PDB file of C-alpha atoms and ligand atoms in Angstrom:
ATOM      1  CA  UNK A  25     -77.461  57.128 -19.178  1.00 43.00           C
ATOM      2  CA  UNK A  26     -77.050  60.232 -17.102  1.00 50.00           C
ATOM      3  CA  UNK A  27     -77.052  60.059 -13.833  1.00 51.00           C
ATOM      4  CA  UNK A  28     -79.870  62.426 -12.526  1.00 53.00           C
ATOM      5  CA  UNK A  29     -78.370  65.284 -11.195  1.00 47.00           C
ATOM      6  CA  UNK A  30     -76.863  66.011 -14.392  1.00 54.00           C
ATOM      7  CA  UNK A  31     -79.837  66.278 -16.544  1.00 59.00           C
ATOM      8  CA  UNK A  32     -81.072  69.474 -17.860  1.00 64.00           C
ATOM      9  CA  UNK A  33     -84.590  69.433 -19.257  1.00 64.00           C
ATOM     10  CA  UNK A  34     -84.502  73.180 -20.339  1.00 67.00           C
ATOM     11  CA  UNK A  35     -81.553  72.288 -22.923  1.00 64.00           C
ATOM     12  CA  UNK A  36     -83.723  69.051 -24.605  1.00 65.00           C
ATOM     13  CA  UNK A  37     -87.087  70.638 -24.814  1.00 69.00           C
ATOM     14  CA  UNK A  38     -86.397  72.437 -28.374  1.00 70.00           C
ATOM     15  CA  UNK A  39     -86.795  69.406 -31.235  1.00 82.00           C
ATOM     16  CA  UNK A  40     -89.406  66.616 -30.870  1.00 86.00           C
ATOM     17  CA  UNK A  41     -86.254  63.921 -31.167  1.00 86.00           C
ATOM     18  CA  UNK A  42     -84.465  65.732 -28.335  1.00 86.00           C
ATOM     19  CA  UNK A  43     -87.457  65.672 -26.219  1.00 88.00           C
ATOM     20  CA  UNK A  44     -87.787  61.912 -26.747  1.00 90.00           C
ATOM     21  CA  UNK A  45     -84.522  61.601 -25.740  1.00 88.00           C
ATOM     22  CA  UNK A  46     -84.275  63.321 -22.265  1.00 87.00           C
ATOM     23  CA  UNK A  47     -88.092  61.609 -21.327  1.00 90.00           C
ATOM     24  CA  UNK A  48     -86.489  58.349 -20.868  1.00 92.00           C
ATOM     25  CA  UNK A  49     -83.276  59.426 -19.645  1.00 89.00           C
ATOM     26  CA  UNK A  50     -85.709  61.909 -17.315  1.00 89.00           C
ATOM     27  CA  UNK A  51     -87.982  59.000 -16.682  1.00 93.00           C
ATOM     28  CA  UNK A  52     -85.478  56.084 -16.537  1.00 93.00           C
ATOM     29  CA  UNK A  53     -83.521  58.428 -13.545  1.00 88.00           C
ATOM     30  CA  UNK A  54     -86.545  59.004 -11.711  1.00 89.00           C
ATOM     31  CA  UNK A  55     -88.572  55.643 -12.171  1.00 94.00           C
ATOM     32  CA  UNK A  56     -87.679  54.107  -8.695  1.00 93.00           C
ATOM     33  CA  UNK A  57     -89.413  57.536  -6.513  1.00 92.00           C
ATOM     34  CA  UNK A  58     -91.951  58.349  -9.039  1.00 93.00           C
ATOM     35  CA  UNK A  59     -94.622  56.664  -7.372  1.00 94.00           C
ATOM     36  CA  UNK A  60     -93.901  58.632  -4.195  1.00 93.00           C
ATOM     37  CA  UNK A  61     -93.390  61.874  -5.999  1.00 91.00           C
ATOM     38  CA  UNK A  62     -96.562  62.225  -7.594  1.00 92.00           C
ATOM     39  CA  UNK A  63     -98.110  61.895  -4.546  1.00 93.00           C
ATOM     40  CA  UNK A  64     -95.708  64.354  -2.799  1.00 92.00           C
ATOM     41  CA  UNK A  65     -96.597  66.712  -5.924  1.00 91.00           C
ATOM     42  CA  UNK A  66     -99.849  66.608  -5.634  1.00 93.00           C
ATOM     43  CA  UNK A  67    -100.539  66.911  -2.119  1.00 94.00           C
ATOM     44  CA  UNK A  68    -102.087  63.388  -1.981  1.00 95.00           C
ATOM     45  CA  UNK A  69    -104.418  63.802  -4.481  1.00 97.00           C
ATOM     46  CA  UNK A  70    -103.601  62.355  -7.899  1.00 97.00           C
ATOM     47  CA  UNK A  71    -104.761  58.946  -6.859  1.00 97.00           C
ATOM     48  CA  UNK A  72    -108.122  60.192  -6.194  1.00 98.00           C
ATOM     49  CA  UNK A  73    -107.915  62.264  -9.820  1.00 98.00           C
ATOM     50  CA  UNK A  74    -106.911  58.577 -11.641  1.00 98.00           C
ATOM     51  CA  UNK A  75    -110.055  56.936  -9.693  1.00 98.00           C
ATOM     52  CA  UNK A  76    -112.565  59.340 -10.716  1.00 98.00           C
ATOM     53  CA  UNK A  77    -110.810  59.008 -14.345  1.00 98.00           C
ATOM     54  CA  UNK A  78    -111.274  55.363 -14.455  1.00 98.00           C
ATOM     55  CA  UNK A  79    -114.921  55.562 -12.331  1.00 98.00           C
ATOM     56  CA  UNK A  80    -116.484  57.939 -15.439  1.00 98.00           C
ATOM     57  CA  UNK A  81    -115.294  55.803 -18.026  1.00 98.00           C
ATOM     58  CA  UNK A  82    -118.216  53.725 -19.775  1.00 96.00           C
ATOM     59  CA  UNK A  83    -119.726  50.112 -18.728  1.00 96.00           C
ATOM     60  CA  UNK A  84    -118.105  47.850 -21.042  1.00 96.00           C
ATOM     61  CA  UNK A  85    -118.172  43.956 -21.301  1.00 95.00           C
ATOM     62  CA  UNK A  86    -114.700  43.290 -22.909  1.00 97.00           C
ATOM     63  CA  UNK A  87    -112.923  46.446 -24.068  1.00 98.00           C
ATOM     64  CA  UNK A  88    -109.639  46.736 -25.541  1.00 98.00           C
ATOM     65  CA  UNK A  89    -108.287  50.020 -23.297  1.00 98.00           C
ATOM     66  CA  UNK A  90    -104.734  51.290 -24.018  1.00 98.00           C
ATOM     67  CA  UNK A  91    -103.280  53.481 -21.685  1.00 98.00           C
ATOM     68  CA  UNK A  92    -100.467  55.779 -22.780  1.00 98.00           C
ATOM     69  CA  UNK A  93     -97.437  57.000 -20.967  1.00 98.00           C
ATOM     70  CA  UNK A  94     -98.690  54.054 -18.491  1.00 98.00           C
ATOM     71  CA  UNK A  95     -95.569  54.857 -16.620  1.00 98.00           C
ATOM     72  CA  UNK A  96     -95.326  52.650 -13.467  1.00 98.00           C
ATOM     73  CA  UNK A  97     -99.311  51.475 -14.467  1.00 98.00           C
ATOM     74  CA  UNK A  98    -101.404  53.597 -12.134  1.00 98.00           C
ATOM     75  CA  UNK A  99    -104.396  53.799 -14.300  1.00 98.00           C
ATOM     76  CA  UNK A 100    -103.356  50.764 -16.594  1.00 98.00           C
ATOM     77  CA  UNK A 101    -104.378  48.929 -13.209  1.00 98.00           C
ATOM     78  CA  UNK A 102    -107.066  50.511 -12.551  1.00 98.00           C
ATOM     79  CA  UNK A 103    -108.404  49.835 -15.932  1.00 98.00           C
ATOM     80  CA  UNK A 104    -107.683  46.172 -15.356  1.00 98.00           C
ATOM     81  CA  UNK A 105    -109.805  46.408 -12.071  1.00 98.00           C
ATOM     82  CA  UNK A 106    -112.708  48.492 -14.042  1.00 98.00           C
ATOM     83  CA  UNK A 107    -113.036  45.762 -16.846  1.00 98.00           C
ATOM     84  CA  UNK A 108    -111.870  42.398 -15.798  1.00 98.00           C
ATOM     85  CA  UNK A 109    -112.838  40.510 -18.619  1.00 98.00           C
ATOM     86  CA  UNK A 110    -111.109  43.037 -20.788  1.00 98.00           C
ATOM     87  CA  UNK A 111    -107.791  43.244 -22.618  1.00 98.00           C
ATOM     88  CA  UNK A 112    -106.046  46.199 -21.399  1.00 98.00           C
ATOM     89  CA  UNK A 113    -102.446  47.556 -22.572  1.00 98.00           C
ATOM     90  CA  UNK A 114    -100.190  49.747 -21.061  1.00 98.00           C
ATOM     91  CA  UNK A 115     -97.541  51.328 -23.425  1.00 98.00           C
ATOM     92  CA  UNK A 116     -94.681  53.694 -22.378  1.00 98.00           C
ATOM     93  CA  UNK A 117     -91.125  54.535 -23.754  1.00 97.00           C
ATOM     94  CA  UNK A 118     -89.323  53.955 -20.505  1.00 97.00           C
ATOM     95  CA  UNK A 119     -88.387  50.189 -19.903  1.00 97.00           C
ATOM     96  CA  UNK A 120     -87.177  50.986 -16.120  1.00 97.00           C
ATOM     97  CA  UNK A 121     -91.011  52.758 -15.736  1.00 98.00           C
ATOM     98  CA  UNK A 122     -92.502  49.565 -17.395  1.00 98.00           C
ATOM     99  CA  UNK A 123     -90.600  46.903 -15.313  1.00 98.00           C
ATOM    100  CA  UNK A 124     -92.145  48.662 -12.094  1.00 98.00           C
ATOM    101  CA  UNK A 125     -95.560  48.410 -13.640  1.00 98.00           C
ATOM    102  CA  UNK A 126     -95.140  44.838 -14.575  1.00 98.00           C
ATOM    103  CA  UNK A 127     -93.505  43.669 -10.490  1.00 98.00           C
ATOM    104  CA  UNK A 128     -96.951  45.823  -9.550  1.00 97.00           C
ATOM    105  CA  UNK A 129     -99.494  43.792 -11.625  1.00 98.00           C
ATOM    106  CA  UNK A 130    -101.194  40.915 -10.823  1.00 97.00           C
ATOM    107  CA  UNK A 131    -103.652  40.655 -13.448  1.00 98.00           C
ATOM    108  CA  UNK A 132    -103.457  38.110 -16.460  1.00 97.00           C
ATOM    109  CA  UNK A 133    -105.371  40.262 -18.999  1.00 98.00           C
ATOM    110  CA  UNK A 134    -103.094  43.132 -18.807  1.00 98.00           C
ATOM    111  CA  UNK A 135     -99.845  43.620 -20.807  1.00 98.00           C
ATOM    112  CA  UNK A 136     -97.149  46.654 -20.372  1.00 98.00           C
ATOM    113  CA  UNK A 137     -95.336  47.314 -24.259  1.00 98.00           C
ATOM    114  CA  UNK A 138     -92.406  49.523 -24.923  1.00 98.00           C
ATOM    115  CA  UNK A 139     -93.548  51.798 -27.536  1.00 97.00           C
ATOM    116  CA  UNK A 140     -93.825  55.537 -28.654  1.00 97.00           C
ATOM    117  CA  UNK A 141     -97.113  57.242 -28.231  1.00 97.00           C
ATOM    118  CA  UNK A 142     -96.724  59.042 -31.722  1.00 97.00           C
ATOM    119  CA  UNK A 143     -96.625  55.561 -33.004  1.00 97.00           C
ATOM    120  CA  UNK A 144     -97.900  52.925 -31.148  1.00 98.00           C
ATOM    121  CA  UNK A 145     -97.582  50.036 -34.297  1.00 97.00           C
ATOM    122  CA  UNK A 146    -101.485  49.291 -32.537  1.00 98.00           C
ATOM    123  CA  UNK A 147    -104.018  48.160 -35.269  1.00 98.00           C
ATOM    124  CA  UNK A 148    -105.906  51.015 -36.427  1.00 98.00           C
ATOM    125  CA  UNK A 149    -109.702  51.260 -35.084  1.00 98.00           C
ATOM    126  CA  UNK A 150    -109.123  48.236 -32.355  1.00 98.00           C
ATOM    127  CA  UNK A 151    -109.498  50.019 -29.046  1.00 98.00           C
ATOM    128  CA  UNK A 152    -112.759  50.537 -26.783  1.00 98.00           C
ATOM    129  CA  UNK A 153    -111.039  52.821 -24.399  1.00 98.00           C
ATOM    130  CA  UNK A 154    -108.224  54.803 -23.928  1.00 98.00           C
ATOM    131  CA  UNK A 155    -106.415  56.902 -21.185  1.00 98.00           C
ATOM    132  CA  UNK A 156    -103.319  58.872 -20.646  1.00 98.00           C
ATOM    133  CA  UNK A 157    -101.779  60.454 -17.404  1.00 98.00           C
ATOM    134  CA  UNK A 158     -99.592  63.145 -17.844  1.00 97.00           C
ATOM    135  CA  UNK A 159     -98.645  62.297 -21.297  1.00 98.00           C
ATOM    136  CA  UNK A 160     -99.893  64.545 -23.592  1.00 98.00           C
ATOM    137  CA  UNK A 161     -97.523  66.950 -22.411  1.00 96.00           C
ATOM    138  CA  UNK A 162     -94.933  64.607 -22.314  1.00 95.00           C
ATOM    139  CA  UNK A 163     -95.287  63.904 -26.095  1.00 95.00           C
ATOM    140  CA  UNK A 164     -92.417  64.571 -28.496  1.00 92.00           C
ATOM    141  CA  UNK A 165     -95.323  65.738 -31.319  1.00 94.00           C
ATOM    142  CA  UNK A 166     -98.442  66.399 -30.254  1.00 96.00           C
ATOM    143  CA  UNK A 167    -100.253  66.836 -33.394  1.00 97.00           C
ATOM    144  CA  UNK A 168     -98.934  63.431 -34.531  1.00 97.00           C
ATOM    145  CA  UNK A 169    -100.136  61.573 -31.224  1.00 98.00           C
ATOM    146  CA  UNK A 170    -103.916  63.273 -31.322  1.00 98.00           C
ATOM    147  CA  UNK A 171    -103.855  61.582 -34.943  1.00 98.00           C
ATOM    148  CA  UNK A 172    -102.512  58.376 -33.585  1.00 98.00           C
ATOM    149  CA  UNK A 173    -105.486  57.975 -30.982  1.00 98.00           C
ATOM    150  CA  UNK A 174    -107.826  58.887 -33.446  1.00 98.00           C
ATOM    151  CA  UNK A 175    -106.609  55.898 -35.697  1.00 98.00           C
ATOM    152  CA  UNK A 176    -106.328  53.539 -32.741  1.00 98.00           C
ATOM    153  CA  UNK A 177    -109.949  54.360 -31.049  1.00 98.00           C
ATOM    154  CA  UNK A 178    -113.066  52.601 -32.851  1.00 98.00           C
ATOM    155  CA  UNK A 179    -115.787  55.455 -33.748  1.00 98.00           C
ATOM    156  CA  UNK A 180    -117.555  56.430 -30.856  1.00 97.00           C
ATOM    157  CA  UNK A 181    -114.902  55.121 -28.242  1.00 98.00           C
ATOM    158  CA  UNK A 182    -113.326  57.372 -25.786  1.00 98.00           C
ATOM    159  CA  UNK A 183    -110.361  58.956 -24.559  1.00 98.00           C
ATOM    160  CA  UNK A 184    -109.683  60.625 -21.182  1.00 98.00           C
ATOM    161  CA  UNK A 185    -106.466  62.186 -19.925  1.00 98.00           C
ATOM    162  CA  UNK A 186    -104.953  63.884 -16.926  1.00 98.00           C
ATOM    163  CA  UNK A 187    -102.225  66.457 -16.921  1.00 98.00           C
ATOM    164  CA  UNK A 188    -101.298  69.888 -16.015  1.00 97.00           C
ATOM    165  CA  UNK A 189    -102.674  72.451 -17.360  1.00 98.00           C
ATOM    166  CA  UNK A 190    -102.816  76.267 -18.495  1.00 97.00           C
ATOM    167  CA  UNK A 191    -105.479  78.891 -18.721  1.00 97.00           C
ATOM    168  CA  UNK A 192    -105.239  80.913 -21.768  1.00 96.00           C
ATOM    169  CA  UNK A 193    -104.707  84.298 -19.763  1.00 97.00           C
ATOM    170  CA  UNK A 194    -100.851  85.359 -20.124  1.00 96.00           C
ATOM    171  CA  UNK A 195    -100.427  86.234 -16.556  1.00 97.00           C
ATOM    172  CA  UNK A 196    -101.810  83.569 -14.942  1.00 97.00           C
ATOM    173  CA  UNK A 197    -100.059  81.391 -16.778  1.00 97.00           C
ATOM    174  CA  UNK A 198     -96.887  83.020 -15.845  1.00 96.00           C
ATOM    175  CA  UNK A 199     -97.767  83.088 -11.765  1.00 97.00           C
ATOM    176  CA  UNK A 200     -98.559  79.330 -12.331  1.00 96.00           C
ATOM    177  CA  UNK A 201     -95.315  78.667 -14.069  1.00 96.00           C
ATOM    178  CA  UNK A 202     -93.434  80.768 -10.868  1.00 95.00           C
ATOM    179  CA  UNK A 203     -95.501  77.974  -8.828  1.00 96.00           C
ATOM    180  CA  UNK A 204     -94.882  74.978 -10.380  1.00 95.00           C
ATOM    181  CA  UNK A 205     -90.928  75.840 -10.706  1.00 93.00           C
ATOM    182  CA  UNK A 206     -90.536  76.478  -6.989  1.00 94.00           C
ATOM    183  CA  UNK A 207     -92.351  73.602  -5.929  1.00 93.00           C
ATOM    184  CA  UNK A 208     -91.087  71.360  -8.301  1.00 89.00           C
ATOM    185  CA  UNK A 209     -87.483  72.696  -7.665  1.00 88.00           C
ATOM    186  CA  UNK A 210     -87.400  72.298  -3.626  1.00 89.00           C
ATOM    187  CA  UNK A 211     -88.879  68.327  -4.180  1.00 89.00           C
ATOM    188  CA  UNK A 212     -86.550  67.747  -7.346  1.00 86.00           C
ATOM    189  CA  UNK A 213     -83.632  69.435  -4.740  1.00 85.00           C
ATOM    190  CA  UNK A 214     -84.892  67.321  -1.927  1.00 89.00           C
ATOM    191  CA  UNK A 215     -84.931  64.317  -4.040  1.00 86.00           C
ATOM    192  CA  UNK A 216     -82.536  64.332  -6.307  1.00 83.00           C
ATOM    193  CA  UNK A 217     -80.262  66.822  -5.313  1.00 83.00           C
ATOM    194  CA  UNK A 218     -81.493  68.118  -8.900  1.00 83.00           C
ATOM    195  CA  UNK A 219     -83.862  71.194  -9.108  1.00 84.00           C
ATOM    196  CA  UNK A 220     -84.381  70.571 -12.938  1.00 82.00           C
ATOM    197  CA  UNK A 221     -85.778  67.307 -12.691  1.00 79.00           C
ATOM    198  CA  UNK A 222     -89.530  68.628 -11.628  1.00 84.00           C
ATOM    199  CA  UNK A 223     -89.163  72.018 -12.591  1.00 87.00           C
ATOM    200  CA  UNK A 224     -89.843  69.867 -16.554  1.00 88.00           C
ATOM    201  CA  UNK A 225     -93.371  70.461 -15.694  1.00 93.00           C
ATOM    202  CA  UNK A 226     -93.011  73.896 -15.771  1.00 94.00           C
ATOM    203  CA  UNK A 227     -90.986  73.753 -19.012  1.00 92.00           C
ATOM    204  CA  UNK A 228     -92.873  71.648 -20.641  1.00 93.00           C
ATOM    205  CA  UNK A 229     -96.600  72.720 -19.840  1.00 96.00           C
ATOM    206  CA  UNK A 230     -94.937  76.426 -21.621  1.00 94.00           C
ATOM    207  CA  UNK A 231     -94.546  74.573 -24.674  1.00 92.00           C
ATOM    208  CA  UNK A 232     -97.924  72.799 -24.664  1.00 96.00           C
ATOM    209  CA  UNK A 233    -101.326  74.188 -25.807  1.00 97.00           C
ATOM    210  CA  UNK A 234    -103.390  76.179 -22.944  1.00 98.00           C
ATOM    211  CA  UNK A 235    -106.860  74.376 -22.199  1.00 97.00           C
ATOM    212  CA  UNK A 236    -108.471  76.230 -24.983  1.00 97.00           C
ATOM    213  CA  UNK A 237    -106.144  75.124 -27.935  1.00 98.00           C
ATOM    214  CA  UNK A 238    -105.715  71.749 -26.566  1.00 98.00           C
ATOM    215  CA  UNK A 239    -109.633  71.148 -26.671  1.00 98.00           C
ATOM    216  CA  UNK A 240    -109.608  72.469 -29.957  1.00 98.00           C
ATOM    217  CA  UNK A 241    -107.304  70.256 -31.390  1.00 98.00           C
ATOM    218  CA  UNK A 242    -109.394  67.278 -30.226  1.00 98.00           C
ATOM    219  CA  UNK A 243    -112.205  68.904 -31.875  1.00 98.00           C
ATOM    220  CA  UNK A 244    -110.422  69.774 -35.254  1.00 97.00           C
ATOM    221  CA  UNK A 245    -109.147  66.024 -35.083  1.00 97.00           C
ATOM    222  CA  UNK A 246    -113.017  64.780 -35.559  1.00 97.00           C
ATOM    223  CA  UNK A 247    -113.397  64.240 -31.674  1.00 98.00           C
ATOM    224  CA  UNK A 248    -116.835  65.492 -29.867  1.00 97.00           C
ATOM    225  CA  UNK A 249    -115.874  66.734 -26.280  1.00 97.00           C
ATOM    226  CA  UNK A 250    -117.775  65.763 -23.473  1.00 97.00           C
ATOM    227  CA  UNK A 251    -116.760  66.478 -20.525  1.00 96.00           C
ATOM    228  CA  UNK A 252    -113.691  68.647 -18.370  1.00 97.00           C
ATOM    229  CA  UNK A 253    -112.656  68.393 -14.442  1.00 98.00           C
ATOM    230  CA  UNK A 254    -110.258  70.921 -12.945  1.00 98.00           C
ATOM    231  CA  UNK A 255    -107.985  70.062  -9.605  1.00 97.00           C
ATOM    232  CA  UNK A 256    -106.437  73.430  -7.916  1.00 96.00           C
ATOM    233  CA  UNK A 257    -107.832  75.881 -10.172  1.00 95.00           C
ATOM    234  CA  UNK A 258    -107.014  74.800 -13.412  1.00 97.00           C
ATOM    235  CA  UNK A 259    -103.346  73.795 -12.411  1.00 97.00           C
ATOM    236  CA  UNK A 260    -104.357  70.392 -13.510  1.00 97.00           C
ATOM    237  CA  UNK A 261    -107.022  69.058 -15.743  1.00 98.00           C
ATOM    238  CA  UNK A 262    -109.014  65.624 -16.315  1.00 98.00           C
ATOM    239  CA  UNK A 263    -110.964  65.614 -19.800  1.00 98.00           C
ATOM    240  CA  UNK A 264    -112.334  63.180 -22.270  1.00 98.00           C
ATOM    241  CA  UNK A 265    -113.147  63.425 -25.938  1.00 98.00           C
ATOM    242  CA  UNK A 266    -115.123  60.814 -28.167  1.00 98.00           C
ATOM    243  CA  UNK A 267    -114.310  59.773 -31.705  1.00 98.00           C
ATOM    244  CA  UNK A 268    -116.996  60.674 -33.697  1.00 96.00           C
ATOM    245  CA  UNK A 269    -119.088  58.032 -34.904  1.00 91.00           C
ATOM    246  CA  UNK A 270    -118.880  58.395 -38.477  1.00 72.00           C
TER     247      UNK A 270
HETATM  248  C1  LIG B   2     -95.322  61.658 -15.821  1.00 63.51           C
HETATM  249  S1  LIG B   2     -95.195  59.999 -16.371  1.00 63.51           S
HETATM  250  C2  LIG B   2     -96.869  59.464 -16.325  1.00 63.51           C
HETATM  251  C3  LIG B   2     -97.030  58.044 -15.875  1.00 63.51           C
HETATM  252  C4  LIG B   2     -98.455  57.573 -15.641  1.00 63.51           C
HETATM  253  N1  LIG B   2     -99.253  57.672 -16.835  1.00 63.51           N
HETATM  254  C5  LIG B   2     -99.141  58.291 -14.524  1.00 63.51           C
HETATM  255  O1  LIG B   2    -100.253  58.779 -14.727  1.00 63.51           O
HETATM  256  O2  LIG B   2     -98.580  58.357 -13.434  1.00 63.51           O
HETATM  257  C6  LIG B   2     -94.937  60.244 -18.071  1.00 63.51           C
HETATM  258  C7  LIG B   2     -94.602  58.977 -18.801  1.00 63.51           C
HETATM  259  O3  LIG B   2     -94.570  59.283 -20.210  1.00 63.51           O
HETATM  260  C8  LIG B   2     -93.643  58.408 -20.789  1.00 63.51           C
HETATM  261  N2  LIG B   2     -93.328  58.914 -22.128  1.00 63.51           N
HETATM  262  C9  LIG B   2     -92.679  60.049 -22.448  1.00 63.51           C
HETATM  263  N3  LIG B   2     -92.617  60.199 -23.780  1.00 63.51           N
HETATM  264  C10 LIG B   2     -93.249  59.127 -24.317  1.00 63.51           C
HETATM  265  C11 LIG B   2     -93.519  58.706 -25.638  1.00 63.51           C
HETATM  266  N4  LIG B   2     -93.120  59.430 -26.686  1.00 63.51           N
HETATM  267  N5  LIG B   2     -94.209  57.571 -25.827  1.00 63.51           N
HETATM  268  C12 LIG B   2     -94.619  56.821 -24.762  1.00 63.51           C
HETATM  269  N6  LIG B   2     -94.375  57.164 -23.479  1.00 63.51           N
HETATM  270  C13 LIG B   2     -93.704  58.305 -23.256  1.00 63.51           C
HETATM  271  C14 LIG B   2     -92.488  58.423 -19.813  1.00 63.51           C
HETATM  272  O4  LIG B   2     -91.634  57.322 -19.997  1.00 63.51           O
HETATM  273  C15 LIG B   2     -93.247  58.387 -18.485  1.00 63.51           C
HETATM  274  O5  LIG B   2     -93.392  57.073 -18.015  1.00 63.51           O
END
């Protein structure tokens, strides 16, 4: 594995394989700060976001939740907390990601899975709730993985996610892109002694859909949408979609 001042996200971004690839060598380098980082790159605030996320989520007696991209298990956790007498699973590609999430979690009804989150190998129609934090953008095929939560979720279960995200307007999106490379690029320099590392989020929200498209792929999938939250203007995004019922 490279060590993490020598990866270059720009140069993986352009096949869905090679994007696979440099997540978990991106995610493997920078497992051990990313705790601290997300906090640092939000200005405090993502914790907060991944509360009300979990808080808005329906009452539920014993759900099956997956969370996607669990990472080091932030909302996985919180899930666990939400719905005790649940059976929650938190899936990521990462193993060094998923060993910090498993030292973290002290809950017996919880279990972290290496998997991909085009293809989870999850039975089809078996889960109550599901949740992903900064993954959709993270995914190698996007298309593919809004069909793969549609065949995990029962009808009428939910999904809710977290990410950055993109207006549709052309110049805005380029002034936020300016943004999120500087400020990426000083923490990924003060870090890391690796400006690429964080300025990813920049490359990779440029490839994703804007708000717009990426609620209307939900909707052309067969989801209803119910419901959108926007942290620092639109630079990030909290939204949830429903499987339709029938
Ligand atoms: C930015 S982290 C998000 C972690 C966590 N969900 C959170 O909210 O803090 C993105 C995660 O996506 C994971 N990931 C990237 N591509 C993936 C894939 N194809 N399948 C599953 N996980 C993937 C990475 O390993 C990483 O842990």
């Amino acid at each position: 594995m490279k060590p993490a001042f020598f990866i270059k996200p720009r140069e993986y971004l352009k096949t869905p394989e090679r994007k696979r690839i440099l997540n978990e060598a991106l995610f493997s380098a920078l497992a051990q700060k990313y705790g601290i980082i997300n906090r640092i790159l939000s200005l405090n605030r993502d914790q907060a976001w991944k509360r009300r996320l979990i808080h808005e989520l329906p009452i539920h007696a014993s759900p099956v939740c997956v969370d996607l991209a669990c990472g080091t298990g932030d909302l996985t956790l919180l899930l666990a907390k939400k719905y005790p007498q649940g059976r929650i699973i938190g899936l990521d590609l990462t193993e060094p990601m998923l060993a910090i999430a498993r030292a973290r979690c002290p809950f017996a009804h919880v279990e972290f899975v290496r998997g991909d989150m085009g293809n989870t190998q999850l039975k089809s129609e078996s889960v109550d709730v599901l949740t992903g934090g900064y993954a959709l953008r993270n995914s190698a095929d996007l298309p593919e993985v809004v069909h793969e939560i549609h065949h995990l979720l029962k009808p009428g279960a939910i999904a809710s996610f977290l990410d950055f995200s993109k207006p549709s307007n052309r110049v805005l999106q380029e002034i936020e892109y300016f943004l999120l490379r500087t400020w990426g690029g000083f923490w990924g320099f003060m870090m890391h002694r690796n400006p690429d590392l964080y300025t990813y989020i920049a490359d990779s929200l440029q490839q994703h859909p804007d708000r717009r498209q990426l609620h209307d792929l939900f909707k052309a999938a067969d989801f209803d949408f119910m419901r959108t939250h926007l942290y620092y203007g639109g630079i990030l995004e909290a939204f949830s979609v429903r499987k339709k019922a029938s």
